[in-house]
Amino acid sequence: DGGITQSPKYLFRKEGQNVTLSCEQNLNHDAMYWYRQDPGQGLRLIYYSQIVNDFQKGDIAEGYSVSREKKESFPLTVTSAQKNPTAFYLCASSFDTYEQYFGPGTRLTVT
Amino acid sequence: ELKVEQNPLFLSMQEGKNYTIYCNYSTTSDRLYWYRQDPGKSLESLFVLLSNGAVKQEGRLMASLDTKARLSTLHITAAVHDLSATYFCAVDLYGGSQGNLIFGKGTKLSVKP
């Protein structure tokens, strides 16, 4: 089955630790995206990548980093510089820049 | 800066009633998306609207786009409990060239018997 997978579903970390969220897709989509959702809010774009080995900052990139070494994978690292990392993180992909399909999400809690 | 505003943010409806959710945006764009989110879940794509006057319907939901008014509507006909969810509109900041979506805050719909 084609789709987007994110792991883990729930993640707990201590403040000051870096953590990497996984996103994999087998839809052969060129573009991939990372969003953050806070309770009662819409999604905000963190980073996006339209092609392998290239990515751009979104609206709230500070404290985050990404890589795009393979077409299928777009991992997101939440660094200790991110002041409020607790949130629901959603990965998406799209063919070209058309309709985006979302993964199941990772709920990160930092204490 | 592109802003996307949805209203209402909360909507409690009775089954069988009709209602409309509004999505206003502040700069020119001809690409607008509607998504549904169930509690604790990911987003499900409902509609993609690509041009002025576009209208799409799926079941009890119908979406339209007026790019001149910078307005999209999501109309619910004869609501049923299964439609209870949060609905988001999203506008493509660069008109489709980069996939940079700006989301509204969402409309939380509750359909009661």
Coordinates of N, CA and C in Angstrom, one line a residue:
Chain A
D1 N 0.8 -1.2 0.0 CA 0.0 0.0 0.0 C 0.9 1.2 0.0
G2 N 0.5 2.2 -0.8 CA 1.2 3.5 -0.8 C 0.8 4.4 0.3
G3 N 1.7 5.1 0.8 CA 1.3 6.0 1.9 C 2.5 6.7 2.5
I4 N 2.2 7.4 3.6 CA 3.1 8.2 4.4 C 3.2 7.6 5.8
T5 N 4.3 7.3 6.3 CA 4.4 6.8 7.6 C 5.3 7.7 8.4
Q6 N 4.9 7.9 9.7 CA 5.6 8.7 10.7 C 5.9 7.8 11.9
S7 N 7.0 8.0 12.4 CA 7.3 7.2 13.7 C 8.2 8.0 14.6
P8 N 8.0 7.9 15.9 CA 7.0 7.1 16.5 C 5.7 7.9 16.6
K9 N 4.6 7.3 17.1 CA 3.3 8.0 17.2 C 3.4 8.9 18.4
Y10 N 4.0 8.5 19.5 CA 4.1 9.3 20.7 C 5.6 9.3 21.0
L11 N 6.1 10.5 21.4 CA 7.5 10.6 21.8 C 7.6 11.5 23.0
F12 N 8.4 11.1 24.0 CA 8.6 11.8 25.2 C 10.1 12.1 25.3
R13 N 10.4 13.3 25.6 CA 11.8 13.7 25.8 C 12.0 14.7 26.9
K14 N 13.2 14.7 27.5 CA 13.5 15.7 28.5 C 14.0 17.0 27.8
E15 N 13.7 18.1 28.4 CA 14.2 19.4 27.9 C 15.7 19.4 27.7
G16 N 16.1 20.0 26.6 CA 17.6 20.0 26.4 C 18.1 19.0 25.5
Q17 N 17.3 18.0 25.2 CA 17.7 16.9 24.3 C 17.2 17.1 22.9
N18 N 18.0 16.8 21.9 CA 17.6 16.8 20.5 C 16.8 15.5 20.2
V19 N 15.8 15.6 19.3 CA 15.0 14.4 19.0 C 14.7 14.5 17.5
T20 N 14.7 13.3 16.9 CA 14.5 13.2 15.4 C 13.2 12.5 15.1
L21 N 12.3 13.1 14.3 CA 11.1 12.5 13.9 C 11.2 11.9 12.5
S22 N 10.7 10.7 12.3 CA 10.9 10.1 11.0 C 9.6 10.3 10.1
C23 N 9.9 10.5 8.8 CA 8.8 10.6 7.9 C 9.3 9.9 6.6
E24 N 8.5 8.9 6.2 CA 8.8 8.1 5.0 C 7.6 8.0 4.1
Q25 N 7.8 8.1 2.8 CA 6.7 8.0 1.8 C 7.1 7.1 0.7
N26 N 6.1 6.3 0.2 CA 6.4 5.4 -1.0 C 5.4 5.8 -2.1
L27 N 5.0 7.1 -2.1 CA 4.1 7.5 -3.2 C 4.9 8.1 -4.4
N28 N 6.2 8.1 -4.3 CA 7.0 8.6 -5.4 C 6.8 10.1 -5.6
H29 N 6.4 10.8 -4.5 CA 6.2 12.2 -4.5 C 7.5 13.0 -4.4
D30 N 7.6 14.1 -5.2 CA 8.8 14.8 -5.1 C 8.9 15.7 -3.9
A31 N 7.8 16.3 -3.5 CA 7.8 17.3 -2.5 C 7.4 16.7 -1.1
M32 N 8.1 17.2 -0.1 CA 7.7 16.8 1.3 C 7.7 18.0 2.2
Y33 N 6.9 17.9 3.3 CA 6.7 19.0 4.2 C 6.6 18.6 5.6
W34 N 7.0 19.5 6.5 CA 6.8 19.3 7.9 C 6.0 20.5 8.5
Y35 N 4.9 20.1 9.3 CA 4.1 21.1 9.9 C 4.0 20.8 11.4
R36 N 3.7 21.9 12.1 CA 3.5 21.8 13.5 C 2.1 22.2 13.8
Q37 N 1.4 21.5 14.7 CA 0.0 21.9 15.1 C 0.0 22.0 16.6
D38 N -0.5 23.1 17.1 CA -0.7 23.3 18.6 C -2.2 23.2 18.8
P39 N -2.6 22.9 20.1 CA -4.0 22.7 20.4 C -4.9 23.8 20.0
G40 N -5.9 23.5 19.3 CA -6.9 24.5 18.8 C -6.4 25.5 17.7
Q41 N -5.3 25.1 17.1 CA -4.7 25.9 16.0 C -4.6 25.2 14.7
G42 N -4.4 26.0 13.7 CA -4.1 25.4 12.4 C -2.7 24.9 12.3
L43 N -2.3 24.4 11.1 CA -1.0 23.9 10.9 C 0.0 25.1 10.5
R44 N 1.2 25.0 11.0 CA 2.2 26.0 10.6 C 3.4 25.2 9.9
L45 N 3.9 25.8 8.8 CA 4.9 25.1 8.1 C 6.3 25.3 8.7
I46 N 7.0 24.2 8.9 CA 8.3 24.3 9.5 C 9.4 24.3 8.4
Y47 N 9.4 23.3 7.6 CA 10.3 23.2 6.4 C 9.6 22.4 5.3
Y48 N 10.1 22.7 4.1 CA 9.6 21.9 3.0 C 10.8 21.7 2.0
S49 N 10.6 20.6 1.2 CA 11.6 20.2 0.2 C 10.9 19.8 -1.0
Q50 N 11.3 20.4 -2.1 CA 10.7 20.1 -3.4 C 11.5 19.0 -4.2
I51 N 12.8 18.8 -3.7 CA 13.6 17.9 -4.5 C 14.7 17.4 -3.5
V52 N 15.3 16.2 -3.8 CA 16.3 15.7 -3.0 C 17.5 16.6 -2.9
N53 N 18.1 16.7 -1.7 CA 19.2 17.5 -1.4 C 18.9 19.0 -1.4
D54 N 17.7 19.4 -1.3 CA 17.3 20.8 -1.3 C 16.1 21.0 -0.4
F55 N 16.1 22.0 0.4 CA 14.9 22.3 1.3 C 14.9 23.8 1.6
Q56 N 13.7 24.2 2.0 CA 13.6 25.7 2.3 C 12.9 25.8 3.7
K57 N 13.2 26.9 4.4 CA 12.5 27.2 5.6 C 11.1 27.6 5.4
G58 N 10.2 27.2 6.3 CA 8.9 27.7 6.3 C 8.7 28.8 7.3
D59 N 7.5 29.0 7.9 CA 7.3 30.1 8.7 C 7.9 30.0 10.1
I60 N 8.2 28.8 10.6 CA 8.6 28.7 12.0 C 9.8 27.7 12.0
A61 N 10.8 27.9 11.2 CA 12.0 27.0 11.1 C 12.9 27.1 12.3
E62 N 12.9 28.1 13.1 CA 13.9 28.3 14.1 C 13.8 27.2 15.2
G63 N 15.0 26.5 15.5 CA 15.0 25.4 16.4 C 14.8 24.1 15.8
Y64 N 14.6 24.0 14.5 CA 14.4 22.8 13.8 C 15.5 22.6 12.7
S65 N 15.7 21.4 12.3 CA 16.6 21.1 11.2 C 16.0 19.9 10.4
V66 N 16.3 19.8 9.1 CA 15.9 18.7 8.3 C 17.0 18.3 7.4
S67 N 16.8 17.1 6.7 CA 17.7 16.7 5.6 C 16.8 16.0 4.6
R68 N 17.3 15.9 3.4 CA 16.6 15.2 2.3 C 17.6 14.5 1.5
E69 N 18.1 13.4 2.0 CA 19.1 12.6 1.3 C 18.5 11.6 0.3
K70 N 17.3 11.3 0.6 CA 16.6 10.3 -0.3 C 15.2 10.9 -0.6
K71 N 14.7 10.5 -1.7 CA 13.3 11.0 -2.1 C 12.3 10.6 -1.2
E72 N 12.4 9.4 -0.6 CA 11.4 8.8 0.3 C 11.4 9.3 1.7
S73 N 12.4 10.0 2.1 CA 12.6 10.3 3.5 C 12.9 11.7 3.8
F74 N 12.3 12.3 4.8 CA 12.4 13.7 5.2 C 12.4 13.8 6.7
P75 N 13.5 13.4 7.4 CA 13.4 13.5 8.9 C 13.6 14.9 9.4
L76 N 12.9 15.1 10.5 CA 12.9 16.4 11.2 C 13.6 16.3 12.6
T77 N 14.6 17.1 12.8 CA 15.2 17.1 14.1 C 14.7 18.4 14.9
V78 N 14.2 18.1 16.1 CA 13.8 19.2 17.0 C 14.9 19.4 17.9
T79 N 15.6 20.5 17.8 CA 16.8 20.8 18.6 C 16.4 21.4 20.0
S80 N 17.4 21.4 20.8 CA 17.2 22.0 22.2 C 17.0 23.5 22.1
A81 N 17.2 24.1 20.9 CA 17.0 25.6 20.7 C 15.5 25.9 20.5
Q82 N 14.7 24.9 20.3 CA 13.3 25.1 20.1 C 12.7 25.3 21.4
K83 N 12.1 26.5 21.7 CA 11.7 26.9 23.0 C 10.4 26.2 23.5
N84 N 9.5 25.9 22.6 CA 8.3 25.2 22.9 C 8.0 24.0 22.0
P85 N 8.8 23.0 22.2 CA 8.7 21.9 21.2 C 7.5 20.9 21.4
T86 N 6.8 21.0 22.5 CA 5.7 20.1 22.7 C 4.6 20.5 21.7
A87 N 4.2 19.5 20.8 CA 3.2 19.8 19.8 C 2.9 18.5 19.0
F88 N 2.0 18.6 18.1 CA 1.7 17.5 17.2 C 2.4 17.8 15.9
Y89 N 3.2 16.9 15.4 CA 4.0 17.2 14.2 C 3.5 16.3 13.0
L90 N 3.2 17.0 11.9 CA 2.6 16.3 10.8 C 3.5 16.4 9.6
C91 N 3.8 15.3 8.9 CA 4.6 15.3 7.7 C 3.6 15.1 6.5
A92 N 3.9 15.7 5.4 CA 3.0 15.6 4.2 C 3.9 15.5 3.0
S93 N 3.3 15.0 1.9 CA 4.0 14.9 0.6 C 3.1 15.2 -0.5
S94 N 3.6 15.6 -1.6 CA 2.8 15.9 -2.8 C 3.5 15.7 -4.1
F95 N 2.8 15.4 -5.1 CA 3.3 15.2 -6.4 C 3.5 16.7 -7.0
D96 N 4.7 17.0 -7.3 CA 4.9 18.4 -7.7 C 4.6 19.3 -6.5
T97 N 3.8 20.3 -6.6 CA 3.4 21.1 -5.4 C 1.8 21.1 -5.3
Y98 N 1.3 20.1 -5.8 CA -0.2 20.0 -5.8 C -0.7 19.5 -4.5
E99 N -1.8 18.9 -4.4 CA -2.5 18.4 -3.2 C -1.6 17.7 -2.3
Q100 N -1.5 18.1 -1.0 CA -0.6 17.4 -0.1 C -1.4 16.4 0.7
Y101 N -0.7 15.2 0.9 CA -1.2 14.1 1.6 C -0.5 14.0 2.9
F102 N -1.2 13.8 4.0 CA -0.6 13.9 5.3 C -0.4 12.5 5.9
G103 N 0.7 12.4 6.7 CA 1.0 11.2 7.5 C 0.1 11.2 8.8
P104 N 0.2 10.2 9.6 CA -0.6 10.1 10.8 C -0.1 11.0 11.9
G105 N 1.1 11.5 11.9 CA 1.5 12.5 12.9 C 2.3 11.8 14.0
T106 N 3.1 12.7 14.7 CA 3.9 12.3 15.9 C 3.6 13.3 16.9
R107 N 3.1 12.8 18.1 CA 2.8 13.7 19.2 C 4.1 13.8 20.1
L108 N 4.7 14.9 20.2 CA 6.0 15.1 20.9 C 5.7 15.8 22.2
T109 N 6.1 15.3 23.3 CA 6.0 15.9 24.6 C 7.4 16.1 25.2
V110 N 7.7 17.3 25.5 CA 9.0 17.6 26.2 C 8.8 18.2 27.6
T111 N 9.4 17.5 28.5 CA 9.2 18.0 29.9 C 10.5 18.4 30.6
Chain B
E1 N 1.9 39.8 4.3 CA 1.8 38.5 4.9 C 0.3 37.9 4.6
L2 N 0.3 36.7 4.2 CA -1.0 36.1 3.9 C -1.7 35.7 5.2
K3 N -2.9 36.1 5.3 CA -3.7 35.6 6.5 C -4.9 34.9 6.0
V4 N -5.2 33.8 6.7 CA -6.4 33.0 6.4 C -7.3 32.9 7.6
E5 N -8.5 33.4 7.4 CA -9.4 33.5 8.5 C -10.7 32.6 8.3
Q6 N -11.0 31.8 9.2 CA -12.2 31.0 9.1 C -13.2 31.4 10.1
N7 N -14.5 31.4 9.7 CA -15.5 31.6 10.7 C -16.8 30.8 10.3
P8 N -17.4 30.3 11.3 CA -17.1 30.4 12.7 C -16.0 29.5 13.1
L9 N -15.4 29.6 14.3 CA -14.4 28.7 14.8 C -15.0 27.5 15.5
F10 N -16.2 27.7 16.0 CA -17.0 26.6 16.6 C -18.4 26.7 16.1
L11 N -18.9 25.5 15.8 CA -20.2 25.4 15.2 C -20.9 24.1 15.7
S12 N -22.0 24.4 16.4 CA -22.8 23.3 16.9 C -24.1 23.3 16.1
M13 N -24.4 22.1 15.5 CA -25.5 22.0 14.6 C -26.4 20.9 15.0
Q14 N -27.6 20.9 14.6 CA -28.5 19.8 14.8 C -28.5 19.0 13.5
E15 N -28.7 17.7 13.7 CA -28.8 16.8 12.5 C -29.9 17.3 11.6
G16 N -29.6 17.3 10.3 CA -30.7 17.6 9.3 C -30.6 19.1 8.9
K17 N -29.8 19.9 9.6 CA -29.8 21.3 9.3 C -28.7 21.6 8.3
N18 N -28.8 22.8 7.7 CA -27.7 23.3 6.7 C -26.9 24.4 7.3
Y19 N -25.7 24.5 6.9 CA -24.8 25.6 7.4 C -23.7 25.8 6.5
T20 N -23.0 27.0 6.6 CA -21.9 27.3 5.8 C -20.7 27.8 6.6
I21 N -19.5 27.3 6.3 CA -18.3 27.7 6.9 C -17.6 28.6 5.9
Y22 N -17.1 29.7 6.4 CA -16.4 30.7 5.5 C -14.9 30.7 5.7
C23 N -14.2 30.9 4.6 CA -12.7 31.0 4.6 C -12.3 32.3 3.8
N24 N -11.8 33.3 4.5 CA -11.4 34.5 3.8 C -9.8 34.5 3.9
Y25 N -9.2 35.0 2.8 CA -7.8 35.1 2.8 C -7.4 36.5 2.2
S26 N -6.2 36.9 2.6 CA -5.8 38.3 2.4 C -5.1 38.7 1.2
T27 N -4.5 37.7 0.5 CA -3.8 38.1 -0.8 C -4.2 37.2 -1.9
T28 N -3.8 37.6 -3.1 CA -4.2 36.8 -4.3 C -3.7 35.4 -4.3
S29 N -4.6 34.5 -4.5 CA -4.2 33.1 -4.7 C -5.3 32.4 -5.4
D30 N -5.0 31.5 -6.3 CA -6.1 30.7 -7.0 C -6.0 29.3 -6.7
R31 N -5.5 28.9 -5.5 CA -5.4 27.5 -5.1 C -5.8 27.4 -3.6
L32 N -6.9 26.7 -3.4 CA -7.4 26.6 -2.0 C -7.8 25.2 -1.7
Y33 N -7.5 24.7 -0.5 CA -7.8 23.4 -0.1 C -8.6 23.3 1.1
W34 N -9.5 22.3 1.2 CA -10.2 22.0 2.4 C -9.8 20.7 2.9
Y35 N -9.6 20.6 4.3 CA -9.2 19.4 4.9 C -10.1 19.1 6.1
R36 N -10.2 17.8 6.5 CA -11.0 17.4 7.6 C -10.0 16.8 8.6
Q37 N -10.2 17.1 9.9 CA -9.4 16.4 10.9 C -10.3 15.9 12.1
D38 N -10.2 14.6 12.3 CA -10.9 14.0 13.5 C -10.0 14.1 14.7
P39 N -10.5 14.1 15.9 CA -9.7 14.4 17.1 C -8.5 13.4 17.2
G40 N -7.4 14.0 17.4 CA -6.1 13.2 17.6 C -5.6 12.5 16.3
K41 N -6.2 12.8 15.2 CA -5.9 12.2 13.9 C -5.2 13.2 13.0
S42 N -4.8 12.6 11.8 CA -4.2 13.5 10.8 C -5.2 14.2 10.0
L43 N -4.8 14.9 8.9 CA -5.7 15.6 8.0 C -6.0 14.7 6.8
E44 N -7.3 14.8 6.5 CA -7.8 14.1 5.3 C -8.2 15.2 4.3
S45 N -7.7 15.0 3.0 CA -8.1 16.0 2.0 C -9.5 15.9 1.6
L46 N -10.2 17.0 1.5 CA -11.6 17.0 1.1 C -11.8 17.5 -0.4
F47 N -11.3 18.7 -0.6 CA -11.4 19.4 -1.8 C -10.2 20.2 -2.2
V48 N -9.9 20.2 -3.5 CA -8.9 21.1 -4.1 C -9.6 22.0 -5.1
L49 N -9.5 23.3 -4.8 CA -10.2 24.3 -5.7 C -9.1 25.1 -6.4
L50 N -9.1 25.1 -7.7 CA -8.0 25.6 -8.5 C -8.3 26.9 -9.3
S51 N -9.5 27.3 -9.3 CA -9.8 28.5 -10.2 C -11.0 29.2 -9.7
N52 N -11.1 30.5 -10.1 CA -12.3 31.2 -9.7 C -13.6 30.6 -10.2
G53 N -14.5 30.5 -9.3 CA -15.8 29.9 -9.6 C -15.8 28.4 -9.5
A54 N -14.7 27.8 -9.0 CA -14.7 26.3 -8.9 C -15.7 25.9 -7.8
V55 N -16.4 24.8 -8.1 CA -17.3 24.3 -7.2 C -17.1 22.8 -7.2
K56 N -17.0 22.2 -6.0 CA -16.9 20.7 -5.9 C -17.8 20.2 -4.8
Q57 N -18.4 19.0 -5.0 CA -19.3 18.4 -4.1 C -18.9 17.0 -3.8
E58 N -19.1 16.6 -2.6 CA -18.9 15.2 -2.2 C -19.8 14.9 -1.1
G59 N -20.8 14.1 -1.4 CA -21.8 13.8 -0.3 C -22.6 15.1 0.1
R60 N -22.6 15.3 1.4 CA -23.3 16.4 2.0 C -22.4 17.7 2.0
L61 N -21.2 17.7 1.5 CA -20.3 18.8 1.5 C -20.2 19.4 0.1
M62 N -20.2 20.7 0.1 CA -19.9 21.4 -1.2 C -19.0 22.6 -0.9
A63 N -18.0 22.7 -1.7 CA -17.0 23.8 -1.5 C -17.0 24.6 -2.8
S64 N -16.8 25.9 -2.6 CA -16.7 26.9 -3.7 C -15.6 27.9 -3.5
L65 N -15.2 28.5 -4.6 CA -14.1 29.5 -4.5 C -14.4 30.7 -5.3
D66 N -14.3 31.9 -4.7 CA -14.4 33.1 -5.4 C -13.1 33.9 -5.2
T67 N -12.2 33.8 -6.2 CA -10.9 34.4 -6.0 C -10.9 36.0 -6.0
K68 N -11.9 36.5 -6.6 CA -12.0 38.0 -6.6 C -12.4 38.5 -5.3
A69 N -13.3 37.8 -4.6 CA -13.7 38.2 -3.2 C -12.7 37.6 -2.2
R70 N -11.8 36.7 -2.6 CA -10.8 36.0 -1.7 C -11.6 35.3 -0.7
L71 N -12.6 34.5 -1.1 CA -13.5 33.8 -0.2 C -13.8 32.4 -0.7
S72 N -13.7 31.4 0.2 CA -14.2 30.1 -0.1 C -15.2 29.7 0.9
T73 N -16.2 28.9 0.5 CA -17.2 28.5 1.4 C -17.3 26.9 1.4
L74 N -17.6 26.4 2.5 CA -17.8 24.9 2.7 C -19.3 24.8 3.2
H75 N -20.2 24.3 2.3 CA -21.6 24.2 2.7 C -21.9 22.8 3.1
I76 N -22.6 22.7 4.2 CA -23.0 21.4 4.8 C -24.5 21.3 4.6
T77 N -24.9 20.2 3.9 CA -26.4 20.0 3.7 C -26.9 18.9 4.5
A78 N -27.9 19.1 5.3 CA -28.6 18.0 6.1 C -27.6 17.3 6.9
A79 N -27.0 18.0 7.8 CA -25.8 17.5 8.6 C -26.2 16.2 9.3
V80 N -25.2 15.3 9.4 CA -25.3 14.0 10.2 C -24.1 14.0 11.2
H81 N -24.3 13.2 12.2 CA -23.3 13.1 13.3 C -21.9 12.8 12.7
D82 N -21.8 12.0 11.7 CA -20.5 11.6 11.2 C -19.7 12.7 10.6
L83 N -20.3 13.9 10.4 CA -19.6 15.0 9.9 C -18.9 15.8 11.0
S84 N -19.2 15.4 12.3 CA -18.5 16.1 13.4 C -17.0 15.9 13.3
A85 N -16.3 17.1 13.2 CA -14.8 17.1 13.0 C -14.4 18.5 13.0
T86 N -13.1 18.7 12.8 CA -12.6 20.1 12.6 C -12.2 20.2 11.1
Y87 N -12.7 21.3 10.5 CA -12.5 21.5 9.1 C -11.5 22.7 8.9
F88 N -10.5 22.5 8.1 CA -9.5 23.6 7.8 C -9.5 23.9 6.4
C89 N -9.4 25.2 6.1 CA -9.1 25.7 4.8 C -7.6 26.1 4.7
A90 N -7.0 25.9 3.6 CA -5.6 26.3 3.4 C -5.4 26.9 2.1
V91 N -4.6 28.0 2.0 CA -4.3 28.7 0.8 C -2.9 28.6 0.4
D92 N -2.6 28.4 -0.8 CA -1.2 28.3 -1.3 C -0.6 29.7 -1.4
L93 N 0.4 29.9 -0.6 CA 1.0 31.3 -0.5 C 1.5 31.8 -1.9
Y94 N 2.1 30.9 -2.7 CA 2.7 31.3 -3.9 C 1.9 30.9 -5.1
G95 N 0.6 30.6 -4.9 CA -0.2 30.2 -6.1 C 0.1 28.9 -6.7
G96 N 0.8 28.0 -5.9 CA 1.0 26.7 -6.4 C 2.4 26.4 -6.8
S97 N 3.3 27.4 -6.7 CA 4.6 27.2 -7.2 C 5.5 26.5 -6.2
Q98 N 5.2 26.6 -4.9 CA 6.1 26.0 -3.9 C 5.4 25.1 -2.9
G99 N 4.1 25.1 -2.9 CA 3.4 24.3 -2.0 C 3.4 24.8 -0.6
N100 N 3.6 26.1 -0.4 CA 3.7 26.7 0.9 C 2.3 27.0 1.4
L101 N 1.6 26.2 2.1 CA 0.2 26.4 2.5 C 0.1 27.2 3.8
I102 N -0.8 28.1 3.8 CA -1.2 28.8 5.0 C -2.5 28.3 5.5
F103 N -2.6 27.8 6.7 CA -3.9 27.3 7.2 C -4.7 28.3 8.0
G104 N -6.0 28.1 7.9 CA -6.8 28.8 8.9 C -6.8 28.1 10.2
K105 N -7.4 28.6 11.2 CA -7.4 28.0 12.6 C -8.3 26.8 12.7
G106 N -9.2 26.7 11.7 CA -10.1 25.5 11.8 C -11.5 25.9 12.3
T107 N -12.4 25.1 11.9 CA -13.8 25.3 12.4 C -14.2 23.9 13.0
K108 N -14.4 23.9 14.3 CA -14.8 22.7 15.0 C -16.3 22.5 14.9
L109 N -16.7 21.5 14.2 CA -18.1 21.2 13.9 C -18.6 20.1 14.8
S110 N -19.7 20.3 15.5 CA -20.3 19.3 16.3 C -21.8 19.2 15.9
V111 N -22.1 18.0 15.4 CA -23.5 17.7 15.0 C -24.2 16.9 16.0
K112 N -25.3 17.4 16.5 CA -26.0 16.8 17.6 C -27.3 16.2 17.1
P113 N -27.8 15.1 17.6 CA -29.0 14.5 17.2 C -30.2 15.4 17.6

